[in-house]
């Protein structure tokens, strides 16, 4: 079986039914009647056949699809289901987005501000917004380490 080329992929035309064109090692392109081209990976793990979406052509190029296939095959060789690993990473990424320094700090602020005098509460949020959020507000809380905090403290001192 010969491997696909970009020229071959671009020449693929839609048909009445979905059809597949294989590249090798389980990687194939699924062409829908609408003309959309989807990269898929067919693999076996724990005795079961599985399929995994790798993206849409041309957003995911032939080279990128092959790289994703290689990464998935490496996981399979380590007895890790690449589809489940992809879902796990997506959940972790969403958690990191929700757990930015700014999100956690604002939650902390909202929980504490009623215990403070209004002037002090305004001062705290202003300092966070002026001095800290621009520097590390978007960082996932788990990625903030002491050297980064020290750098921010020194900048505020100056």
Short mmCIF file of C-alpha atoms in Angstrom, two decimals:
data_model
loop_
_atom_site.label_atom_id
_atom_site.label_comp_id
_atom_site.label_asym_id
_atom_site.label_seq_id
_atom_site.Cartn_x
_atom_site.Cartn_y
_atom_site.Cartn_z
CA UNK A 1 0.00 0.00 0.00
CA UNK A 2 1.48 3.33 -1.01
CA UNK A 3 1.41 6.34 1.25
CA UNK A 4 -0.73 9.36 0.45
CA UNK A 5 0.62 12.62 -0.92
CA UNK A 6 -0.83 16.12 -0.71
CA UNK A 7 -1.52 16.06 -4.45
CA UNK A 8 -3.53 12.83 -4.09
CA UNK A 9 -5.46 14.22 -1.12
CA UNK A 10 -6.37 17.45 -2.93
CA UNK A 11 -7.61 15.40 -5.90
CA UNK A 12 -10.01 13.32 -3.78
CA UNK A 13 -13.62 14.14 -4.67
CA UNK A 14 -16.76 13.49 -2.61
CA UNK A 15 -18.99 10.56 -3.48
CA UNK A 16 -22.53 9.60 -2.51
CA UNK A 17 -21.28 7.69 0.52
CA UNK A 18 -18.44 8.22 2.97
CA UNK A 19 -15.26 6.51 1.81
CA UNK A 20 -11.79 6.04 3.24
CA UNK A 21 -8.31 6.36 1.77
CA UNK A 22 -5.56 4.74 3.83
CA UNK A 23 -2.07 6.10 4.41
CA UNK A 24 -0.68 3.24 6.48
CA UNK A 25 -0.32 2.05 10.08
CA UNK A 26 -4.02 2.73 10.72
CA UNK A 27 -4.01 6.34 9.49
CA UNK A 28 -6.70 7.17 6.96
CA UNK A 29 -8.63 10.04 5.49
CA UNK A 30 -12.42 9.84 5.56
CA UNK A 31 -14.10 11.78 2.76
CA UNK A 32 -17.74 12.72 3.36
CA UNK A 33 -20.39 13.42 0.70
CA UNK A 34 -20.09 17.14 1.56
CA UNK A 35 -16.41 17.04 0.59
CA UNK A 36 -15.04 17.34 4.13
CA UNK A 37 -11.91 15.31 4.77
CA UNK A 38 -11.36 13.92 8.26
CA UNK A 39 -8.18 12.32 9.56
CA UNK A 40 -8.84 9.17 11.57
CA UNK A 41 -6.67 6.57 13.24
CA UNK A 42 -7.75 2.95 13.55
CA UNK A 43 -5.89 1.01 16.23
CA UNK A 44 -6.15 -1.94 18.60
CA UNK A 45 -5.60 -1.78 22.33
CA UNK A 46 -6.47 -4.30 25.03
CA UNK A 47 -7.85 -6.59 22.31
CA UNK A 48 -10.38 -4.04 21.06
CA UNK A 49 -10.45 -2.08 17.84
CA UNK A 50 -10.77 1.67 18.36
CA UNK A 51 -10.91 4.75 16.16
CA UNK A 52 -9.72 8.23 16.97
CA UNK A 53 -10.30 11.59 15.26
CA UNK A 54 -7.09 13.48 14.46
CA UNK A 55 -8.51 16.58 12.80
CA UNK A 56 -9.82 17.99 9.54
CA UNK A 57 -7.76 18.35 6.37
CA UNK A 58 -6.29 20.88 5.43
CA UNK A 59 -6.22 22.42 8.95
CA UNK A 60 -4.36 19.27 9.97
CA UNK A 61 -1.84 18.62 7.22
CA UNK A 62 -0.67 15.20 6.07
CA UNK A 63 2.58 15.70 7.99
CA UNK A 64 0.70 16.71 11.17
CA UNK A 65 -1.64 13.72 10.86
CA UNK A 66 1.34 11.38 10.54
CA UNK A 67 2.97 12.97 13.59
CA UNK A 68 -0.25 12.53 15.59
CA UNK A 69 -0.41 8.92 14.43
CA UNK A 70 3.18 8.34 15.59
CA UNK A 71 2.42 9.89 18.99
CA UNK A 72 -0.67 7.70 19.36
CA UNK A 73 1.24 4.54 18.38
CA UNK A 74 3.89 5.38 20.99
CA UNK A 75 1.17 5.63 23.65
CA UNK A 76 -0.32 2.32 22.48
CA UNK A 77 3.10 0.69 22.83
CA UNK A 78 3.04 1.87 26.48
CA UNK A 79 -0.47 0.39 26.95
CA UNK A 80 -2.10 3.84 27.04
CA UNK A 81 -5.27 4.34 25.01
CA UNK A 82 -4.55 7.51 22.95
CA UNK A 83 -8.24 8.42 22.74
CA UNK A 84 -8.65 8.35 26.52
CA UNK A 85 -5.33 10.18 26.96
CA UNK A 86 -6.54 12.92 24.59
CA UNK A 87 -9.76 13.33 26.64
CA UNK A 88 -7.76 13.40 29.89
CA UNK A 89 -5.47 16.13 28.53
CA UNK A 90 -8.47 18.15 27.38
CA UNK A 91 -10.03 18.01 30.87
CA UNK A 92 -6.71 19.04 32.46
CA UNK A 93 -6.36 21.90 30.00
CA UNK A 94 -9.86 23.15 30.86
CA UNK A 95 -9.06 22.90 34.57
CA UNK A 96 -5.88 24.92 34.03
CA UNK A 97 -7.85 27.59 32.17
CA UNK A 98 -10.37 27.81 35.00
CA UNK A 99 -7.65 27.78 37.66
CA UNK A 100 -5.63 30.77 36.57
CA UNK A 101 -4.03 32.96 39.20
CA UNK A 102 -6.51 35.74 38.46
CA UNK A 103 -9.56 33.45 38.78
CA UNK A 104 -8.34 32.04 42.10
CA UNK A 105 -7.33 35.47 43.41
CA UNK A 106 -10.70 37.00 42.51
CA UNK A 107 -12.50 34.11 44.21
CA UNK A 108 -10.33 34.64 47.30
CA UNK A 109 -11.04 38.38 47.17
CA UNK A 110 -14.80 37.84 46.87
CA UNK A 111 -14.73 35.52 49.88
CA UNK A 112 -12.75 37.99 52.03
CA UNK A 113 -13.87 41.50 51.03
CA UNK A 114 -16.93 41.52 53.32
CA UNK A 115 -14.61 41.09 56.32
CA UNK A 116 -12.56 44.16 55.38
CA UNK A 117 -13.24 47.84 55.49
CA UNK A 118 -14.37 49.10 52.04
CA UNK A 119 -11.29 51.27 51.55
CA UNK A 120 -8.93 48.34 52.28
CA UNK A 121 -10.92 46.05 49.97
CA UNK A 122 -10.61 48.60 47.14
CA UNK A 123 -6.88 48.89 47.78
CA UNK A 124 -6.37 45.11 47.65
CA UNK A 125 -8.21 44.63 44.34
CA UNK A 126 -6.53 47.69 42.81
CA UNK A 127 -3.07 46.35 43.70
CA UNK A 128 -3.93 42.94 42.28
CA UNK A 129 -5.29 44.47 39.06
CA UNK A 130 -2.44 46.97 38.64
CA UNK A 131 0.59 45.00 39.81
CA UNK A 132 -0.06 41.28 39.64
CA UNK A 133 -2.79 40.30 37.17
CA UNK A 134 -0.99 41.86 34.18
CA UNK A 135 2.08 39.74 34.97
CA UNK A 136 0.71 36.37 36.06
CA UNK A 137 -3.08 36.63 35.94
CA UNK A 138 -3.37 34.23 32.99
CA UNK A 139 -0.92 31.65 34.40
CA UNK A 140 -2.42 28.38 35.61
CA UNK A 141 -2.00 28.39 39.39
CA UNK A 142 0.01 25.14 39.24
CA UNK A 143 2.64 26.78 37.00
CA UNK A 144 3.49 29.63 39.36
CA UNK A 145 6.78 28.90 41.10
CA UNK A 146 8.86 30.86 43.64
CA UNK A 147 11.33 32.41 41.13
CA UNK A 148 8.42 33.93 39.22
CA UNK A 149 6.89 35.33 42.41
CA UNK A 150 10.24 36.75 43.49
CA UNK A 151 10.56 38.53 40.14
CA UNK A 152 7.11 40.10 40.61
CA UNK A 153 7.86 41.16 44.20
CA UNK A 154 11.09 42.85 43.11
CA UNK A 155 9.26 44.65 40.32
CA UNK A 156 6.60 45.91 42.78
CA UNK A 157 9.32 47.05 45.21
CA UNK A 158 10.93 49.15 42.47
#
